[in-house]
Tab-separated table of C-alpha atoms in Angstrom:
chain	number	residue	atom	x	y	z
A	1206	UNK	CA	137.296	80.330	71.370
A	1207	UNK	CA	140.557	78.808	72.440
A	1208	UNK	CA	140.758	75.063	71.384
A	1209	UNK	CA	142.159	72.586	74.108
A	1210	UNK	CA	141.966	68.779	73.963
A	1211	UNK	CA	138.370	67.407	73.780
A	1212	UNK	CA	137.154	66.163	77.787
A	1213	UNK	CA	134.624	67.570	80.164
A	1214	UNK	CA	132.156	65.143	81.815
A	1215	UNK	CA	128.691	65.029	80.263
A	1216	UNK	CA	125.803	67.675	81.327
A	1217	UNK	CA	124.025	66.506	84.546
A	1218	UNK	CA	121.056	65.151	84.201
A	1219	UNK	CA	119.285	67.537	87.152
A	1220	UNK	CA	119.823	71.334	86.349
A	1221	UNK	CA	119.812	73.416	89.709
A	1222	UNK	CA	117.456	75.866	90.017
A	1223	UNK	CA	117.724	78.946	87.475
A	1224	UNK	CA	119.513	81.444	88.756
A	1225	UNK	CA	117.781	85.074	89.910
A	1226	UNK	CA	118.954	87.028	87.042
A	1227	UNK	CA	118.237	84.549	84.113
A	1228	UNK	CA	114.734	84.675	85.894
A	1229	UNK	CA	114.946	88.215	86.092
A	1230	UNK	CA	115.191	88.181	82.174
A	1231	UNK	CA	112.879	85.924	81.533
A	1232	UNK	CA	110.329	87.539	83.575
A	1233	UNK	CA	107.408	89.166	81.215
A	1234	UNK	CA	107.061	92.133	83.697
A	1235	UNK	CA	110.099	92.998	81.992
A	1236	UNK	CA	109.637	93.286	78.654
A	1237	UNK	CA	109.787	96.989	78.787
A	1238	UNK	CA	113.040	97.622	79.843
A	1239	UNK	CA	115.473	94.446	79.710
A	1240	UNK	CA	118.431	96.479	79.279
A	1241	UNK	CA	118.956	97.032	83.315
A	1242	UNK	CA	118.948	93.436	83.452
A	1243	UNK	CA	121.363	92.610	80.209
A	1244	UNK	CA	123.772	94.999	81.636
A	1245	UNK	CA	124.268	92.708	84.575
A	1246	UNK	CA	124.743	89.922	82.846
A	1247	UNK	CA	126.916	91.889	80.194
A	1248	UNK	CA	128.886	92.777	83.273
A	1249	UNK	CA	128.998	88.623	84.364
A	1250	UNK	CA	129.894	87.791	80.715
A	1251	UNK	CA	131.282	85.073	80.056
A	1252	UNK	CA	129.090	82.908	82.592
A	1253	UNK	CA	127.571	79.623	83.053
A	1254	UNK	CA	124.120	79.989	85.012
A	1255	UNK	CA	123.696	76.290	84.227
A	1256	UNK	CA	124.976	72.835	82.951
A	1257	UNK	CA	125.506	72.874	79.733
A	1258	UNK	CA	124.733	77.059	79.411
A	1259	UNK	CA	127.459	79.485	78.429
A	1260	UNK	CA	125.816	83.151	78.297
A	1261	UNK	CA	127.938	85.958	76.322
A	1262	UNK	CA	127.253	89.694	76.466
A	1263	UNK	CA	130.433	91.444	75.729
A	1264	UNK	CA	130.412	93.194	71.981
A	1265	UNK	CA	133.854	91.386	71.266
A	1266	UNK	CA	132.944	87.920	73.046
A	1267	UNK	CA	129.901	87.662	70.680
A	1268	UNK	CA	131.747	89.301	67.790
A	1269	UNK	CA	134.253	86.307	67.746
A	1270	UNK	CA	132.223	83.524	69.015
A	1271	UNK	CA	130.026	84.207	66.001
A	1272	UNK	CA	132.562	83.650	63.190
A	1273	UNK	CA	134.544	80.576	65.022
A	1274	UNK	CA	134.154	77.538	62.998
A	1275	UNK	CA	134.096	75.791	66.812
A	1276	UNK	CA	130.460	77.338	67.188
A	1277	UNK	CA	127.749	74.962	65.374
A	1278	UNK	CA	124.193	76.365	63.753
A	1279	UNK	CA	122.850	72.983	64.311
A	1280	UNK	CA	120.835	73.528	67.333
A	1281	UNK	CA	120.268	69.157	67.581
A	1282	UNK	CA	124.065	69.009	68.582
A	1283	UNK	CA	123.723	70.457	72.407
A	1284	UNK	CA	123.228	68.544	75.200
A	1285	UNK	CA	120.623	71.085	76.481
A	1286	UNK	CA	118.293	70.482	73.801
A	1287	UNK	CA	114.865	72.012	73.930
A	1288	UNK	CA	113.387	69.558	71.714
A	1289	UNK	CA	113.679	66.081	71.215
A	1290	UNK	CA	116.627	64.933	68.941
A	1291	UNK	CA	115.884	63.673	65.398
A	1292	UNK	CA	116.219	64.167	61.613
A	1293	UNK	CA	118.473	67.306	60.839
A	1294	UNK	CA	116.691	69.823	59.381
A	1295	UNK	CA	117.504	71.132	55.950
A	1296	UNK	CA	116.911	75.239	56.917
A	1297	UNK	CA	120.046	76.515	56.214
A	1298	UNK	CA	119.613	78.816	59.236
A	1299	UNK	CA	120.695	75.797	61.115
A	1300	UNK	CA	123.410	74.271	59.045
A	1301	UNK	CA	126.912	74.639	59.107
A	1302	UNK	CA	129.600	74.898	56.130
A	1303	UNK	CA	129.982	73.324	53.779
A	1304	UNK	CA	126.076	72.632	53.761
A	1305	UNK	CA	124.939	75.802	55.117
A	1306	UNK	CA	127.232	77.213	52.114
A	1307	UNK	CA	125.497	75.291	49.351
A	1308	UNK	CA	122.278	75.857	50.356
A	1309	UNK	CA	122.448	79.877	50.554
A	1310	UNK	CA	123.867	80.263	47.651
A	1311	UNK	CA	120.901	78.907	45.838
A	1312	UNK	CA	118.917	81.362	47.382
A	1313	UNK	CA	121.148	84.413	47.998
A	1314	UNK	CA	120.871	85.703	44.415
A	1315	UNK	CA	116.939	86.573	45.212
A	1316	UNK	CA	118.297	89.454	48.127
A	1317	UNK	CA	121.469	90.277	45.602
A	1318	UNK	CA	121.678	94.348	46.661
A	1319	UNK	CA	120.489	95.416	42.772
A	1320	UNK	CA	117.426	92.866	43.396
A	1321	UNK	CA	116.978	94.853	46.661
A	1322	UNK	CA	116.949	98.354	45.372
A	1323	UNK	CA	114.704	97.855	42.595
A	1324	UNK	CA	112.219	97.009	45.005
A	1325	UNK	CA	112.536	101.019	46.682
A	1326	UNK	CA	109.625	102.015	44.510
A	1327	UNK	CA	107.310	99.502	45.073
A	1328	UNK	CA	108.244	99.811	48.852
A	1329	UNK	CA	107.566	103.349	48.700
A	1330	UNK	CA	103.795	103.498	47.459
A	1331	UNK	CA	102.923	100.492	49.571
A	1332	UNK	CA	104.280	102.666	52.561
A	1333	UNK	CA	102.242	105.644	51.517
A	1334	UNK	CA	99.536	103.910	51.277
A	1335	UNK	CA	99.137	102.653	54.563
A	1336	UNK	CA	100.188	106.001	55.891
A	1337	UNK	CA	97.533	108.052	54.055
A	1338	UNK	CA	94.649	105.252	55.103
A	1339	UNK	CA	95.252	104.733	58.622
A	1340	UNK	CA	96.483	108.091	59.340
A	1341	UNK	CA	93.252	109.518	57.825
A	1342	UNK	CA	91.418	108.726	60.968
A	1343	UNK	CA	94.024	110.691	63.199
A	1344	UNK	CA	95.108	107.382	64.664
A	1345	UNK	CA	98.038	105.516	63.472
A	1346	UNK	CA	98.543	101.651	65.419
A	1347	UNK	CA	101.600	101.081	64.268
A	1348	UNK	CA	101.665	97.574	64.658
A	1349	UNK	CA	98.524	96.763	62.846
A	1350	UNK	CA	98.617	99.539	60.344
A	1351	UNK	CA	101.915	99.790	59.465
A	1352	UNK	CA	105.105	97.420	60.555
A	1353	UNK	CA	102.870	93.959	60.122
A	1354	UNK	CA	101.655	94.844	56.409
A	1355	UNK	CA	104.640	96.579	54.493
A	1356	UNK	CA	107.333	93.618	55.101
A	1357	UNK	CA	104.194	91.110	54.730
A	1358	UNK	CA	103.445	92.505	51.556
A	1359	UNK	CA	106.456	92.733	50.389
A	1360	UNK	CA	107.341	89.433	50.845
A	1361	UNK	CA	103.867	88.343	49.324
A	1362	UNK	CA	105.184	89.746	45.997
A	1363	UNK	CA	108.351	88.541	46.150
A	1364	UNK	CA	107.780	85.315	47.357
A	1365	UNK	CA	104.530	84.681	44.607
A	1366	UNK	CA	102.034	84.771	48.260
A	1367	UNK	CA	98.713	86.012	47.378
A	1368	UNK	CA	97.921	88.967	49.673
A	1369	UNK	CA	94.315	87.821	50.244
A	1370	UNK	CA	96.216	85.218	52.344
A	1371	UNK	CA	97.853	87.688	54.675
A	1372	UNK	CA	96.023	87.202	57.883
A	1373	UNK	CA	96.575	83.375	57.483
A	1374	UNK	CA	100.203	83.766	56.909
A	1375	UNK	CA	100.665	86.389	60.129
A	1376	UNK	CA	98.882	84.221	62.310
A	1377	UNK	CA	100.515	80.707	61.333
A	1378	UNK	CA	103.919	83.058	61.733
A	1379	UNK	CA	103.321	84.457	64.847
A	1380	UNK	CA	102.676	81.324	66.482
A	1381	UNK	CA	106.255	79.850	65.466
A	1382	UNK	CA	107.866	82.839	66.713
A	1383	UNK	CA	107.362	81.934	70.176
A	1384	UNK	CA	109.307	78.458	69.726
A	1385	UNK	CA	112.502	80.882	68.897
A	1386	UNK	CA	113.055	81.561	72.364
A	1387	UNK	CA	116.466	80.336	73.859
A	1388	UNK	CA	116.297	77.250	76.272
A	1389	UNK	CA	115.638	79.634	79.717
A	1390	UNK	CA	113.508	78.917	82.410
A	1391	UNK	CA	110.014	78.761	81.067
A	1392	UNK	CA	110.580	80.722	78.022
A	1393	UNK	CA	112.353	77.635	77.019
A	1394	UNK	CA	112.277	77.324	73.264
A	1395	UNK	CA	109.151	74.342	72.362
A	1396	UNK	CA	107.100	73.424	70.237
A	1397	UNK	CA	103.464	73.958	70.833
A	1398	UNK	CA	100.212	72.441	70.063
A	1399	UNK	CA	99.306	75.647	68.092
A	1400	UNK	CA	102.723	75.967	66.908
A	1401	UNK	CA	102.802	72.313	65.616
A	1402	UNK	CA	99.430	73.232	63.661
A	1403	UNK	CA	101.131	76.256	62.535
A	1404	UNK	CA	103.877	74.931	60.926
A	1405	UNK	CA	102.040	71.916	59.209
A	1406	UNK	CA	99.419	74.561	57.678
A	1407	UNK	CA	102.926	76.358	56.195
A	1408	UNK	CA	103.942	73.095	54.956
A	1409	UNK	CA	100.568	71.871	53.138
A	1410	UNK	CA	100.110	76.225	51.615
A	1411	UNK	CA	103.581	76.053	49.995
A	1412	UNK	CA	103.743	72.803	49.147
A	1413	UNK	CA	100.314	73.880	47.033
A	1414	UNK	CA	102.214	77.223	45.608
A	1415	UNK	CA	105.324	74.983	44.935
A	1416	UNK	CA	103.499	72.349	42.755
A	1417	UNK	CA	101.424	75.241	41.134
A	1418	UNK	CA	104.392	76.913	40.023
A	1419	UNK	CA	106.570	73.757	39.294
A	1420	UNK	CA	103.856	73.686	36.405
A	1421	UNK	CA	103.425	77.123	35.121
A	1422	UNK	CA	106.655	79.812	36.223
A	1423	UNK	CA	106.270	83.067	37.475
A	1424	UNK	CA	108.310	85.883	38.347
A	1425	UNK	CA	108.640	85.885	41.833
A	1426	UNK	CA	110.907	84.004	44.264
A	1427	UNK	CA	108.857	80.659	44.659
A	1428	UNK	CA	109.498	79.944	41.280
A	1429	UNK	CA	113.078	81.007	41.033
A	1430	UNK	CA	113.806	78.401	43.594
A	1431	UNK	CA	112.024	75.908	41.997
A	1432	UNK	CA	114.219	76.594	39.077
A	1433	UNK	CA	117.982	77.576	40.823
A	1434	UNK	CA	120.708	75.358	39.801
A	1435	UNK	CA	124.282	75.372	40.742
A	1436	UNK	CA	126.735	73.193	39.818
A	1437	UNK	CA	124.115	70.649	39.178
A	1438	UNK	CA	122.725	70.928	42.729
A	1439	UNK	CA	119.094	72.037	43.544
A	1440	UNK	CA	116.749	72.454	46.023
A	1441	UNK	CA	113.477	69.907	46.566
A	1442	UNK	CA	110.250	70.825	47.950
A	1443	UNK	CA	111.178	70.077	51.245
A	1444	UNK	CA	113.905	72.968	51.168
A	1445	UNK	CA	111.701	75.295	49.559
A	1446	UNK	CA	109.236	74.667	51.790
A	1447	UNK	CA	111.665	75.430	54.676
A	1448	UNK	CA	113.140	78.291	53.304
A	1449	UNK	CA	109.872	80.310	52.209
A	1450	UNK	CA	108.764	79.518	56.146
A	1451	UNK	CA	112.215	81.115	57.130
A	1452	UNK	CA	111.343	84.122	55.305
A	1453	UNK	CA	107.972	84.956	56.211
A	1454	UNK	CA	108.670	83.975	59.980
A	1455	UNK	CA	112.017	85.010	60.837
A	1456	UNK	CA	112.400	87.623	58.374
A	1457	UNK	CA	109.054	89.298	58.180
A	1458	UNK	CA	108.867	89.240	62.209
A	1459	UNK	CA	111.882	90.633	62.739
A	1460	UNK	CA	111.521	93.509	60.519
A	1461	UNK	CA	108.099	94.537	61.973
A	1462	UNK	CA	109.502	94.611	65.506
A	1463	UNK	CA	112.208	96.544	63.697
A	1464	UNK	CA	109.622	99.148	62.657
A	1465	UNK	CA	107.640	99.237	66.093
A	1466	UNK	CA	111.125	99.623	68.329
A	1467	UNK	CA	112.117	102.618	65.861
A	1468	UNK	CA	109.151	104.600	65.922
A	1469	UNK	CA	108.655	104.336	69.409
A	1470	UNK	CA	112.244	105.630	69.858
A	1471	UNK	CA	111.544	108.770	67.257
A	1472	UNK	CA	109.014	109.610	69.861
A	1473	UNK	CA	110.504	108.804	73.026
A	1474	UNK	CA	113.497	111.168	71.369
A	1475	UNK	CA	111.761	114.196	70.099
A	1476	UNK	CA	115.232	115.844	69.793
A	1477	UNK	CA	116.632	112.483	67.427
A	1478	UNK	CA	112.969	113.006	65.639
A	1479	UNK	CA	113.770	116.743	65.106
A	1480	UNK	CA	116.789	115.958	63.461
A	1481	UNK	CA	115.291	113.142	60.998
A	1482	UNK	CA	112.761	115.885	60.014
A	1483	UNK	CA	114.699	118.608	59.236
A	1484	UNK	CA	116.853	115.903	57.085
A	1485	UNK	CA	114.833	112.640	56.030
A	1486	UNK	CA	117.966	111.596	54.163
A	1487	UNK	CA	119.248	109.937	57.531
A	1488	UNK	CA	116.463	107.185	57.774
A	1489	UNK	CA	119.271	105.013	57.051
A	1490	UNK	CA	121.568	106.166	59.911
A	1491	UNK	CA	118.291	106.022	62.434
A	1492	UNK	CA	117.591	102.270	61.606
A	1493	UNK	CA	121.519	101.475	62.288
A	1494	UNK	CA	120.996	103.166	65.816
A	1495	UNK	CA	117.576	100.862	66.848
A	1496	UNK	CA	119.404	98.750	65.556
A	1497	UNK	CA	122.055	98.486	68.511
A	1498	UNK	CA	119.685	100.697	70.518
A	1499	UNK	CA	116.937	98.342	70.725
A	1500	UNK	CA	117.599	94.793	68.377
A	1501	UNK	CA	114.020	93.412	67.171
A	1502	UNK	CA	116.605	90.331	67.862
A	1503	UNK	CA	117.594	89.830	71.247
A	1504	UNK	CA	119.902	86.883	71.625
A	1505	UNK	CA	120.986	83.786	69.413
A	1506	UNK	CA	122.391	80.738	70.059
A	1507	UNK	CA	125.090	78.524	69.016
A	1508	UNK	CA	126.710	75.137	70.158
A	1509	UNK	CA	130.207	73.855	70.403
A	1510	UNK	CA	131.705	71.602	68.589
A	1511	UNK	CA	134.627	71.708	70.470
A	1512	UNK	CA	136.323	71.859	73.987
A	1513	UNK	CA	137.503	75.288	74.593
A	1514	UNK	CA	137.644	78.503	76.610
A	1515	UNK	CA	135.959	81.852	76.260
A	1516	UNK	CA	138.168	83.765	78.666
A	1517	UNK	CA	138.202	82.218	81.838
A	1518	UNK	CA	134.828	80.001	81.094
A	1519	UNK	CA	135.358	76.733	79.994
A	1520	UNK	CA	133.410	75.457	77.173
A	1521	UNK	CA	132.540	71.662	76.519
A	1522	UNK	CA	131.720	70.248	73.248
A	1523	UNK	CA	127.803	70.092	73.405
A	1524	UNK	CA	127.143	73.484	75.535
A	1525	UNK	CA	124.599	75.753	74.032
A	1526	UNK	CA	126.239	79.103	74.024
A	1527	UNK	CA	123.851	82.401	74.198
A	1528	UNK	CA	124.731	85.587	72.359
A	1529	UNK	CA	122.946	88.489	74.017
A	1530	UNK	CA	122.590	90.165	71.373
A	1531	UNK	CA	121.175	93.192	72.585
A	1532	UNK	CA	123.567	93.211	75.664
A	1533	UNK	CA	126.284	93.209	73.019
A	1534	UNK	CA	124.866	95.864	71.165
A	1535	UNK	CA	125.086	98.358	74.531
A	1536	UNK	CA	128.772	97.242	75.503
A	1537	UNK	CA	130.202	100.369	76.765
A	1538	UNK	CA	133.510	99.443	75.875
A	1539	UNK	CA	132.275	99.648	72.457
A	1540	UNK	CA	129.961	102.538	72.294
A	1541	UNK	CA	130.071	105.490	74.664
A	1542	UNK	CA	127.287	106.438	76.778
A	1543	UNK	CA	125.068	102.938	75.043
A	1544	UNK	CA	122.166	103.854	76.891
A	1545	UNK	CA	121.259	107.074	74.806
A	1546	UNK	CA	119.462	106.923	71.467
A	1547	UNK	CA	121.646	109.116	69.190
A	1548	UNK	CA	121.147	108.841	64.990
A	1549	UNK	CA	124.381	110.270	64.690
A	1550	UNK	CA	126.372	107.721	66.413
A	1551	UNK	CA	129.500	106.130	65.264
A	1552	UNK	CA	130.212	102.820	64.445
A	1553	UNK	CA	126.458	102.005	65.068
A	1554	UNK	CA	126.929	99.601	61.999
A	1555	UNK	CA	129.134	97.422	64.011
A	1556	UNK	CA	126.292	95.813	65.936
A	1557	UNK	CA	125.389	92.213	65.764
A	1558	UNK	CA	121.424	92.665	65.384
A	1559	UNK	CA	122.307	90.713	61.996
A	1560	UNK	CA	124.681	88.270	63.539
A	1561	UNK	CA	128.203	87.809	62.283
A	1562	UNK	CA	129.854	85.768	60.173
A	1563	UNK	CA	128.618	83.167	58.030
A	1564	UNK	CA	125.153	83.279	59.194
A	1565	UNK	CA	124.997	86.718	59.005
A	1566	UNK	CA	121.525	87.950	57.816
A	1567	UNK	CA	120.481	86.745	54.356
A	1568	UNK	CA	117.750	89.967	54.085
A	1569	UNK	CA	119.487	92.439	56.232
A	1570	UNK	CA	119.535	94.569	52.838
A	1571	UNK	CA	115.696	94.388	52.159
A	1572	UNK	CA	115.005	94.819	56.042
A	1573	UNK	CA	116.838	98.248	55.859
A	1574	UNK	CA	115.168	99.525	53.200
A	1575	UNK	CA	111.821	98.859	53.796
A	1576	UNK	CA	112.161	100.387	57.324
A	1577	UNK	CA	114.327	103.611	56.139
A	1578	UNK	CA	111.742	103.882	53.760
A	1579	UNK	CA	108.685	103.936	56.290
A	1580	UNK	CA	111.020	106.232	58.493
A	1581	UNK	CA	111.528	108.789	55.944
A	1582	UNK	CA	108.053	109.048	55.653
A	1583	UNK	CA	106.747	108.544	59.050
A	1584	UNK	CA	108.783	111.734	59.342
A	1585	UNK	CA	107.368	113.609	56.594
A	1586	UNK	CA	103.964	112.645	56.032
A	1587	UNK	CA	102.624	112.559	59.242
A	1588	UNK	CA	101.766	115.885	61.365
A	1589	UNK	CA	102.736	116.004	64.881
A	1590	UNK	CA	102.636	112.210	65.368
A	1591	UNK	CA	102.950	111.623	69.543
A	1592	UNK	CA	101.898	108.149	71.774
A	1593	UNK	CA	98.859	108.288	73.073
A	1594	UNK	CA	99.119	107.352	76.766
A	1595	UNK	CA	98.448	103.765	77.480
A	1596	UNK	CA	99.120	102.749	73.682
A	1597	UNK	CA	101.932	100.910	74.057
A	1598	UNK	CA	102.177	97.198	75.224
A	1599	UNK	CA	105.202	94.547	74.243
A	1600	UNK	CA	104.549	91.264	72.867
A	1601	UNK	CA	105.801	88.336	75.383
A	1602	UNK	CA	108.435	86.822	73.301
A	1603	UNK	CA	111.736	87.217	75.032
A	1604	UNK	CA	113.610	86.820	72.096
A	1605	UNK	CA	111.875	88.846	68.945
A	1606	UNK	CA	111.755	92.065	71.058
A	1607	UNK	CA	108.806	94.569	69.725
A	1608	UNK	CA	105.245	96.156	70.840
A	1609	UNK	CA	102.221	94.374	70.298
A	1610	UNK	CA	100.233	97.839	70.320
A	1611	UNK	CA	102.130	101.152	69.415
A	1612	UNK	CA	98.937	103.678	69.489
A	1613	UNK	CA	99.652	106.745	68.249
A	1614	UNK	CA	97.423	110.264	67.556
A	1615	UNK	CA	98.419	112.257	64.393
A	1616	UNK	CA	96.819	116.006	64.042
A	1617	UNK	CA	96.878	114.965	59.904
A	1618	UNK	CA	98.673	113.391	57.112
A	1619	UNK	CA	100.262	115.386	54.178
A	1620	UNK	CA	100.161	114.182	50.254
A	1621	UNK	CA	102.642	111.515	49.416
């Protein structure tokens, strides 16, 4: 963003009405297929729909905008607040350097890449497992049988989470996730009744785990954090707390609609699925392309500190600034023919499903393994997998893009 001399008037109190193609986003009916409608405003990028609004879609808008110093984290500095202004919160997912610094490095050694790897084992047999149970019955939902329990119980053992408490944990999670929608129309990001409850049951089960392990250490990540140090600097309950909540909502969510979004491409694709069975070794490659193909991460937002310009748009300091992510992620100008699911592609690993920058994606690492893992054997355990008609619907959220039913018939499963 180019820095001029701080002015602009403040944000009018009255915003007009929303404009047709933000409501053409925003609209449920089309959860589907938002990518006719992301293209547009790709195409109108940058663009202020409203007051105190700046909406990017262009690979290298976004690209920059997310590694400028000028764009804040802290979401309580724009003038188009969703929610009412207050204490800053400690989550380092809204923080900005030097804070947002300190505070991941206390926690980044827990997702350090050997940590990650040694887990590729463990991931394995949990994967097989649910693959050999469900698929038993010659039904496989994907969503229930598969992408909500492998990243949940993963991060149950890493966190210290006993699994009994799973279905507590996914429902406490799943109502947050709704209040990570941007400020749009009536998907405007808030905070619920039931999401209120949700997040004060978090608070009260880790504060338990935290005090519990405070007093007898295990090995697993709630007590590494209650021990970190760094340069005499740790973290209190209150950022444990608020960090274990960041990882089972925003990490485990995001990696389930991650799963969902690439095995209903595999079978949308059957030539893309031919070509991870004949070689499972590029599970990696095929969660890179639905990745940019289809981001379980839609958009993020950002504010400005300062007064600027992103091309011809001006930017005042306060103006929450939208990344469409997944408009990004089908730029044209970036990646021939985006529209077309291709495992093969090059640079898929430029998209920004993980963000940019210094907020780029603390477990990106652990969410590619787990799904290449469940990919590779997706495509090798499972015989003749195909969607059974009418299985699939999407969940509502705008912004954590992924099906709430993926119902699939199998004609068998082969041994692990």
């Amino acid at each position: 963003m180019r820095r001029e001399p701080a002015g602009g008037g403040p944000v009018q109190a009255d915003r007009p009405p929303v404009p047709e193609e933000i409501a053409e986003l925003t609209d449920p009916g089309n959860r589907e297929d938002p990518y006719p409608c992301l293209d547009k405003l790709r195409e109108r990028s940058p663009y202020r729909p409203l007051p105190g609004l700046v909406v990017l879609g262009r690979h290298a808008q976004c690209s920059a905008a997310l590694r400028d110093p000028a764009m804040s984290a802290a979401r309580d500095r724009a003038n188009l607040s969703p929610t009412p202004r207050g204490p800053r919160t400690r989550n380092f997912l809204h923080l900005d350097p030097p804070e947002h610094t300190r505070y991941r490095r206390l926690v980044v050694g827990a997702f350090a890449r050997r940590k990650v790897d040694s887990l590729a084992p463990r991931i394995h047999e949990i994967a097989t497992d649910l693959f050999q149970s469900a698929a038993d019955s010659g039904t496989l939902e994907v969503v229930d049988d598969l992408a909500y329990p492998l990243p949940l119980r993963v991060i149950c053992e890493l966190l210290g989470v006993p699994f009994e408490d799973r279905r507590l944990l996914q429902d406490w999670s799943a109502a947050l996730s709704e209040t990570l929608d941007p400020p749009l129309g009536q998907t405007a990001a808030r905070v619920t009744t039931e999401a209120a409850r949700a997040r004060a049951r978090f608070v009260g089960y880790f504060q338990k785990l935290i005090k519990e392990r405070r007093n007898a250490p295990r090995d697993d990540l709630i007590s590494h954090l209650t021990q970190v140090e760094e340069n005499g600097q740790r973290l209190d309950d209150n950022d444990i707390v608020v960090t274990c909540v960041l990882l089972l909502n925003a990490g485990h969510e995001t990696t389930v609609n991650l799963i969902g979004n690439a095995v209903l491409a595999l079978l949308r694709h059957p030539e893309q699925f031919d070509r991870l069975r004949a070689d499972p070794a590029l599970a990696p490659a095929v969660v890179e392309e639905v990745l940019r193909y289809d981001a379980p991460v839609q958009m993020t937002t950002r504010v400005a500190r300062e007064h600027g310009r992103v091309g011809d748009t001006e930017v005042h300091p306060g103006d929450t600034v939208l990344f469409l992510l997944g408009a990004a992620n089908r730029d044209p100008e970036v990646y021939p023919d985006p529209g077309r699911f291709d495992i093969g592609r090059s640079p898929a690993a430029s998209h920004l499903s993980f963000s940019a920058g210094t907020h780029f994606c603390l477990g990106a690492g652990l969410a590619r393994l787990e799904v290449a893992i469940a990919l590779e054997l997706f495509s090798t355990l499972l015989v003749q997998p195909r969607l059974r008609p009418g299985g699939l619907t999407y969940k509502r959220n705008l912004n954590l893009r992924g099906p709430e039913r993926l119902l699939i018939d199998v004609d068998g499963v082969r041994s692990g």
